[in-house]
Amino acid sequence: VHPQTAARRGLEDGDEARLTGPAGEARVKLALDEGLPAEVVVLPGAWGRGPHPEATAGDVSDIVEPTHRDRYTGSPAVVGVSVGLGPTR
């Protein structure tokens, strides 16, 4: 997340943040990056926890509807999804 975006939401680098999306919410550790456009959230990783079901950090499958599909690939649409970002406190 861009530092200005985080600051407007009362968040700092390394904070646990809450992402909300069409399918639910995820708690993630925030990393700031001045190279990202403001108001853009990037959630690295793949769909689901794969070989790490015990992982406690959220991933994209927690916030994106699996039935919302990319029209070209048929994969779950994970780009251009509107999400909310805020503190967990």
mmCIF file of N, CA and C in Angstrom:
data_model
loop_
_atom_site.group_PDB
_atom_site.id
_atom_site.type_symbol
_atom_site.label_atom_id
_atom_site.label_comp_id
_atom_site.label_asym_id
_atom_site.label_seq_id
_atom_site.Cartn_x
_atom_site.Cartn_y
_atom_site.Cartn_z
ATOM 1 N N VAL A 1 0.851 -1.167 0.000
ATOM 2 C CA VAL A 1 0.000 0.000 0.000
ATOM 3 C C VAL A 1 0.900 1.235 0.000
ATOM 4 N N HIS A 2 0.466 2.260 -0.709
ATOM 5 C CA HIS A 2 1.222 3.509 -0.709
ATOM 6 C C HIS A 2 1.184 4.121 0.699
ATOM 7 N N PRO A 3 2.282 4.724 1.164
ATOM 8 C CA PRO A 3 2.328 5.296 2.511
ATOM 9 C C PRO A 3 1.228 6.325 2.784
ATOM 10 N N GLN A 4 0.860 7.137 1.796
ATOM 11 C CA GLN A 4 -0.197 8.125 2.006
ATOM 12 C C GLN A 4 -1.555 7.457 2.220
ATOM 13 N N THR A 5 -1.800 6.381 1.493
ATOM 14 C CA THR A 5 -3.046 5.633 1.655
ATOM 15 C C THR A 5 -3.130 5.063 3.065
ATOM 16 N N ALA A 6 -2.022 4.479 3.514
ATOM 17 C CA ALA A 6 -1.981 3.917 4.866
ATOM 18 C C ALA A 6 -2.189 5.011 5.912
ATOM 19 N N ALA A 7 -1.496 6.127 5.761
ATOM 20 C CA ALA A 7 -1.589 7.215 6.739
ATOM 21 C C ALA A 7 -3.018 7.748 6.853
ATOM 22 N N ARG A 8 -3.726 7.860 5.729
ATOM 23 C CA ARG A 8 -5.109 8.339 5.764
ATOM 24 C C ARG A 8 -6.024 7.396 6.532
ATOM 25 N N ARG A 9 -5.598 6.163 6.677
ATOM 26 C CA ARG A 9 -6.403 5.173 7.392
ATOM 27 C C ARG A 9 -5.841 4.869 8.780
ATOM 28 N N GLY A 10 -4.832 5.641 9.192
ATOM 29 C CA GLY A 10 -4.253 5.455 10.518
ATOM 30 C C GLY A 10 -3.379 4.221 10.628
ATOM 31 N N LEU A 11 -2.808 3.786 9.498
ATOM 32 C CA LEU A 11 -1.986 2.576 9.468
ATOM 33 C C LEU A 11 -0.531 2.909 9.214
ATOM 34 N N GLU A 12 0.346 2.057 9.734
ATOM 35 C CA GLU A 12 1.788 2.203 9.539
ATOM 36 C C GLU A 12 2.372 0.896 9.029
ATOM 37 N N ASP A 13 3.585 0.980 8.518
ATOM 38 C CA ASP A 13 4.280 -0.202 8.016
ATOM 39 C C ASP A 13 4.360 -1.264 9.106
ATOM 40 N N GLY A 14 3.999 -2.492 8.765
ATOM 41 C CA GLY A 14 4.059 -3.607 9.707
ATOM 42 C C GLY A 14 2.801 -3.814 10.531
ATOM 43 N N ASP A 15 1.844 -2.877 10.468
ATOM 44 C CA ASP A 15 0.592 -3.037 11.201
ATOM 45 C C ASP A 15 -0.213 -4.207 10.649
ATOM 46 N N GLU A 16 -1.015 -4.810 11.508
ATOM 47 C CA GLU A 16 -2.014 -5.757 11.025
ATOM 48 C C GLU A 16 -3.191 -4.919 10.531
ATOM 49 N N ALA A 17 -3.619 -5.186 9.311
ATOM 50 C CA ALA A 17 -4.713 -4.428 8.713
ATOM 51 C C ALA A 17 -5.846 -5.373 8.344
ATOM 52 N N ARG A 18 -7.007 -4.793 8.163
ATOM 53 C CA ARG A 18 -8.206 -5.561 7.795
ATOM 54 C C ARG A 18 -8.598 -5.174 6.376
ATOM 55 N N LEU A 19 -8.642 -6.175 5.491
ATOM 56 C CA LEU A 19 -9.136 -5.980 4.127
ATOM 57 C C LEU A 19 -10.533 -6.559 4.054
ATOM 58 N N THR A 20 -11.448 -5.825 3.459
ATOM 59 C CA THR A 20 -12.789 -6.342 3.254
ATOM 60 C C THR A 20 -13.082 -6.333 1.764
ATOM 61 N N GLY A 21 -13.751 -7.377 1.316
ATOM 62 C CA GLY A 21 -14.095 -7.493 -0.094
ATOM 63 C C GLY A 21 -15.455 -8.134 -0.245
ATOM 64 N N PRO A 22 -15.839 -8.422 -1.473
ATOM 65 C CA PRO A 22 -17.166 -8.982 -1.740
ATOM 66 C C PRO A 22 -17.452 -10.295 -1.010
ATOM 67 N N ALA A 23 -16.439 -11.091 -0.727
ATOM 68 C CA ALA A 23 -16.656 -12.405 -0.127
ATOM 69 C C ALA A 23 -16.382 -12.450 1.369
ATOM 70 N N GLY A 24 -15.831 -11.391 1.926
ATOM 71 C CA GLY A 24 -15.508 -11.441 3.347
ATOM 72 C C GLY A 24 -14.349 -10.535 3.691
ATOM 73 N N GLU A 25 -13.582 -10.958 4.669
ATOM 74 C CA GLU A 25 -12.454 -10.134 5.116
ATOM 75 C C GLU A 25 -11.229 -10.981 5.371
ATOM 76 N N ALA A 26 -10.085 -10.299 5.387
ATOM 77 C CA ALA A 26 -8.809 -10.940 5.671
ATOM 78 C C ALA A 26 -7.986 -9.989 6.526
ATOM 79 N N ARG A 27 -7.223 -10.556 7.414
ATOM 80 C CA ARG A 27 -6.269 -9.761 8.203
ATOM 81 C C ARG A 27 -4.896 -10.002 7.607
ATOM 82 N N VAL A 28 -4.211 -8.908 7.320
ATOM 83 C CA VAL A 28 -2.926 -8.990 6.638
ATOM 84 C C VAL A 28 -1.913 -8.087 7.321
ATOM 85 N N LYS A 29 -0.647 -8.407 7.152
ATOM 86 C CA LYS A 29 0.423 -7.537 7.646
ATOM 87 C C LYS A 29 0.719 -6.513 6.560
ATOM 88 N N LEU A 30 0.681 -5.248 6.920
ATOM 89 C CA LEU A 30 0.810 -4.164 5.959
ATOM 90 C C LEU A 30 2.271 -3.884 5.626
ATOM 91 N N ALA A 31 2.542 -3.738 4.348
ATOM 92 C CA ALA A 31 3.860 -3.310 3.870
ATOM 93 C C ALA A 31 3.648 -2.082 3.002
ATOM 94 N N LEU A 32 4.401 -1.032 3.273
ATOM 95 C CA LEU A 32 4.265 0.210 2.514
ATOM 96 C C LEU A 32 5.215 0.214 1.330
ATOM 97 N N ASP A 33 4.756 0.802 0.226
ATOM 98 C CA ASP A 33 5.550 0.841 -1.002
ATOM 99 C C ASP A 33 5.208 2.112 -1.771
ATOM 100 N N GLU A 34 6.155 3.035 -1.814
ATOM 101 C CA GLU A 34 5.943 4.299 -2.527
ATOM 102 C C GLU A 34 5.803 4.104 -4.036
ATOM 103 N N GLY A 35 6.179 2.942 -4.541
ATOM 104 C CA GLY A 35 6.085 2.672 -5.972
ATOM 105 C C GLY A 35 4.684 2.306 -6.432
ATOM 106 N N LEU A 36 3.784 2.052 -5.496
ATOM 107 C CA LEU A 36 2.399 1.730 -5.860
ATOM 108 C C LEU A 36 1.586 3.005 -6.020
ATOM 109 N N PRO A 37 0.616 2.984 -6.906
ATOM 110 C CA PRO A 37 -0.296 4.131 -6.978
ATOM 111 C C PRO A 37 -1.100 4.238 -5.679
ATOM 112 N N ALA A 38 -1.456 5.467 -5.324
ATOM 113 C CA ALA A 38 -2.301 5.665 -4.151
ATOM 114 C C ALA A 38 -3.626 4.957 -4.378
ATOM 115 N N GLU A 39 -4.208 4.466 -3.307
ATOM 116 C CA GLU A 39 -5.505 3.784 -3.315
ATOM 117 C C GLU A 39 -5.497 2.422 -3.992
ATOM 118 N N VAL A 40 -4.301 1.858 -4.224
ATOM 119 C CA VAL A 40 -4.186 0.509 -4.770
ATOM 120 C C VAL A 40 -3.670 -0.407 -3.674
ATOM 121 N N VAL A 41 -4.301 -1.556 -3.532
ATOM 122 C CA VAL A 41 -3.868 -2.567 -2.568
ATOM 123 C C VAL A 41 -3.392 -3.776 -3.365
ATOM 124 N N VAL A 42 -2.199 -4.239 -3.063
ATOM 125 C CA VAL A 42 -1.674 -5.441 -3.698
ATOM 126 C C VAL A 42 -1.556 -6.510 -2.634
ATOM 127 N N LEU A 43 -2.163 -7.640 -2.900
ATOM 128 C CA LEU A 43 -2.110 -8.767 -1.980
ATOM 129 C C LEU A 43 -1.379 -9.896 -2.695
ATOM 130 N N PRO A 44 -0.084 -10.061 -2.400
ATOM 131 C CA PRO A 44 0.676 -11.094 -3.118
ATOM 132 C C PRO A 44 0.236 -12.492 -2.712
ATOM 133 N N GLY A 45 0.506 -13.422 -3.578
ATOM 134 C CA GLY A 45 0.196 -14.808 -3.262
ATOM 135 C C GLY A 45 -0.726 -15.417 -4.283
ATOM 136 N N ALA A 46 -1.164 -16.592 -3.970
ATOM 137 C CA ALA A 46 -1.998 -17.353 -4.894
ATOM 138 C C ALA A 46 -3.370 -17.586 -4.276
ATOM 139 N N TRP A 47 -4.231 -18.206 -5.049
ATOM 140 C CA TRP A 47 -5.579 -18.510 -4.593
ATOM 141 C C TRP A 47 -5.521 -19.619 -3.559
ATOM 142 N N GLY A 48 -6.053 -19.373 -2.406
ATOM 143 C CA GLY A 48 -6.051 -20.378 -1.344
ATOM 144 C C GLY A 48 -4.701 -20.486 -0.667
ATOM 145 N N ARG A 49 -4.647 -21.283 0.361
ATOM 146 C CA ARG A 49 -3.411 -21.419 1.130
ATOM 147 C C ARG A 49 -2.536 -22.567 0.639
ATOM 148 N N GLY A 50 -3.011 -23.277 -0.361
ATOM 149 C CA GLY A 50 -2.203 -24.343 -0.945
ATOM 150 C C GLY A 50 -1.683 -25.301 0.101
ATOM 151 N N PRO A 51 -0.354 -25.516 0.120
ATOM 152 C CA PRO A 51 0.214 -26.484 1.051
ATOM 153 C C PRO A 51 0.305 -25.972 2.488
ATOM 154 N N HIS A 52 -0.197 -24.758 2.760
ATOM 155 C CA HIS A 52 -0.076 -24.173 4.091
ATOM 156 C C HIS A 52 -1.445 -23.813 4.674
ATOM 157 N N PRO A 53 -2.336 -24.780 4.875
ATOM 158 C CA PRO A 53 -3.674 -24.470 5.387
ATOM 159 C C PRO A 53 -3.655 -23.885 6.793
ATOM 160 N N GLU A 54 -2.547 -24.038 7.509
ATOM 161 C CA GLU A 54 -2.445 -23.508 8.867
ATOM 162 C C GLU A 54 -2.107 -22.019 8.881
ATOM 163 N N ALA A 55 -1.813 -21.441 7.725
ATOM 164 C CA ALA A 55 -1.437 -20.028 7.659
ATOM 165 C C ALA A 55 -2.541 -19.163 8.249
ATOM 166 N N THR A 56 -2.150 -18.169 9.034
ATOM 167 C CA THR A 56 -3.139 -17.310 9.660
ATOM 168 C C THR A 56 -3.332 -16.012 8.894
ATOM 169 N N ALA A 57 -2.392 -15.641 8.053
ATOM 170 C CA ALA A 57 -2.550 -14.419 7.262
ATOM 171 C C ALA A 57 -3.591 -14.659 6.186
ATOM 172 N N GLY A 58 -4.353 -13.612 5.886
ATOM 173 C CA GLY A 58 -5.377 -13.731 4.866
ATOM 174 C C GLY A 58 -4.782 -13.829 3.476
ATOM 175 N N ASP A 59 -5.554 -14.343 2.568
ATOM 176 C CA ASP A 59 -5.147 -14.334 1.169
ATOM 177 C C ASP A 59 -6.335 -13.933 0.311
ATOM 178 N N VAL A 60 -6.105 -13.803 -0.961
ATOM 179 C CA VAL A 60 -7.115 -13.265 -1.862
ATOM 180 C C VAL A 60 -8.395 -14.096 -1.867
ATOM 181 N N SER A 61 -8.307 -15.386 -1.611
ATOM 182 C CA SER A 61 -9.509 -16.214 -1.610
ATOM 183 C C SER A 61 -10.439 -15.880 -0.448
ATOM 184 N N ASP A 62 -9.935 -15.157 0.561
ATOM 185 C CA ASP A 62 -10.778 -14.747 1.681
ATOM 186 C C ASP A 62 -11.686 -13.568 1.335
ATOM 187 N N ILE A 63 -11.320 -12.791 0.318
ATOM 188 C CA ILE A 63 -12.059 -11.559 0.050
ATOM 189 C C ILE A 63 -12.709 -11.486 -1.323
ATOM 190 N N VAL A 64 -12.387 -12.423 -2.225
ATOM 191 C CA VAL A 64 -12.908 -12.385 -3.593
ATOM 192 C C VAL A 64 -13.872 -13.550 -3.817
ATOM 193 N N GLU A 65 -14.996 -13.268 -4.426
ATOM 194 C CA GLU A 65 -15.985 -14.306 -4.736
ATOM 195 C C GLU A 65 -15.417 -15.268 -5.778
ATOM 196 N N PRO A 66 -15.346 -16.556 -5.496
ATOM 197 C CA PRO A 66 -14.803 -17.504 -6.464
ATOM 198 C C PRO A 66 -15.681 -17.654 -7.704
ATOM 199 N N THR A 67 -16.930 -17.239 -7.618
ATOM 200 C CA THR A 67 -17.828 -17.353 -8.768
ATOM 201 C C THR A 67 -17.697 -16.178 -9.737
ATOM 202 N N HIS A 68 -17.022 -15.102 -9.307
ATOM 203 C CA HIS A 68 -16.783 -13.959 -10.192
ATOM 204 C C HIS A 68 -15.554 -14.288 -11.037
ATOM 205 N N ARG A 69 -15.757 -14.578 -12.298
ATOM 206 C CA ARG A 69 -14.696 -15.101 -13.157
ATOM 207 C C ARG A 69 -14.221 -14.096 -14.194
ATOM 208 N N ASP A 70 -12.922 -14.176 -14.487
ATOM 209 C CA ASP A 70 -12.338 -13.411 -15.574
ATOM 210 C C ASP A 70 -12.926 -13.925 -16.887
ATOM 211 N N ARG A 71 -13.388 -13.038 -17.728
ATOM 212 C CA ARG A 71 -14.083 -13.487 -18.947
ATOM 213 C C ARG A 71 -13.172 -14.142 -19.963
ATOM 214 N N TYR A 72 -11.871 -13.911 -19.877
ATOM 215 C CA TYR A 72 -10.947 -14.491 -20.852
ATOM 216 C C TYR A 72 -10.348 -15.816 -20.381
ATOM 217 N N THR A 73 -10.036 -15.902 -19.086
ATOM 218 C CA THR A 73 -9.350 -17.098 -18.591
ATOM 219 C C THR A 73 -10.264 -18.056 -17.832
ATOM 220 N N GLY A 74 -11.369 -17.546 -17.336
ATOM 221 C CA GLY A 74 -12.243 -18.374 -16.522
ATOM 222 C C GLY A 74 -11.773 -18.510 -15.082
ATOM 223 N N SER A 75 -10.639 -17.909 -14.760
ATOM 224 C CA SER A 75 -10.101 -17.948 -13.396
ATOM 225 C C SER A 75 -10.845 -16.939 -12.521
ATOM 226 N N PRO A 76 -10.834 -17.143 -11.212
ATOM 227 C CA PRO A 76 -11.441 -16.132 -10.344
ATOM 228 C C PRO A 76 -10.814 -14.765 -10.602
ATOM 229 N N ALA A 77 -11.647 -13.748 -10.716
ATOM 230 C CA ALA A 77 -11.170 -12.386 -10.992
ATOM 231 C C ALA A 77 -10.583 -11.793 -9.720
ATOM 232 N N VAL A 78 -9.294 -11.536 -9.735
ATOM 233 C CA VAL A 78 -8.617 -11.022 -8.547
ATOM 234 C C VAL A 78 -7.979 -9.662 -8.783
ATOM 235 N N VAL A 79 -8.163 -9.100 -9.957
ATOM 236 C CA VAL A 79 -7.618 -7.787 -10.296
ATOM 237 C C VAL A 79 -8.780 -6.820 -10.477
ATOM 238 N N GLY A 80 -8.624 -5.631 -9.960
ATOM 239 C CA GLY A 80 -9.665 -4.632 -10.117
ATOM 240 C C GLY A 80 -10.845 -4.827 -9.189
ATOM 241 N N VAL A 81 -10.631 -5.516 -8.094
ATOM 242 C CA VAL A 81 -11.679 -5.758 -7.115
ATOM 243 C C VAL A 81 -11.661 -4.631 -6.089
ATOM 244 N N SER A 82 -12.788 -4.044 -5.833
ATOM 245 C CA SER A 82 -12.881 -2.986 -4.847
ATOM 246 C C SER A 82 -12.832 -3.577 -3.441
ATOM 247 N N VAL A 83 -11.906 -3.072 -2.622
ATOM 248 C CA VAL A 83 -11.755 -3.568 -1.256
ATOM 249 C C VAL A 83 -11.700 -2.402 -0.288
ATOM 250 N N GLY A 84 -11.986 -2.705 0.951
ATOM 251 C CA GLY A 84 -11.825 -1.729 2.017
ATOM 252 C C GLY A 84 -10.558 -2.053 2.791
ATOM 253 N N LEU A 85 -9.929 -1.026 3.340
ATOM 254 C CA LEU A 85 -8.690 -1.196 4.098
ATOM 255 C C LEU A 85 -8.801 -0.373 5.375
ATOM 256 N N GLY A 86 -8.520 -1.010 6.500
ATOM 257 C CA GLY A 86 -8.578 -0.278 7.751
ATOM 258 C C GLY A 86 -7.847 -1.018 8.859
ATOM 259 N N PRO A 87 -7.769 -0.396 10.009
ATOM 260 C CA PRO A 87 -7.117 -1.040 11.149
ATOM 261 C C PRO A 87 -7.969 -2.165 11.713
ATOM 262 N N THR A 88 -7.335 -3.063 12.429
ATOM 263 C CA THR A 88 -8.051 -4.156 13.065
ATOM 264 C C THR A 88 -8.525 -3.763 14.459
ATOM 265 N N ARG A 89 -8.021 -2.682 14.973
ATOM 266 C CA ARG A 89 -8.340 -2.252 16.348
ATOM 267 C C ARG A 89 -9.742 -1.743 16.467
#
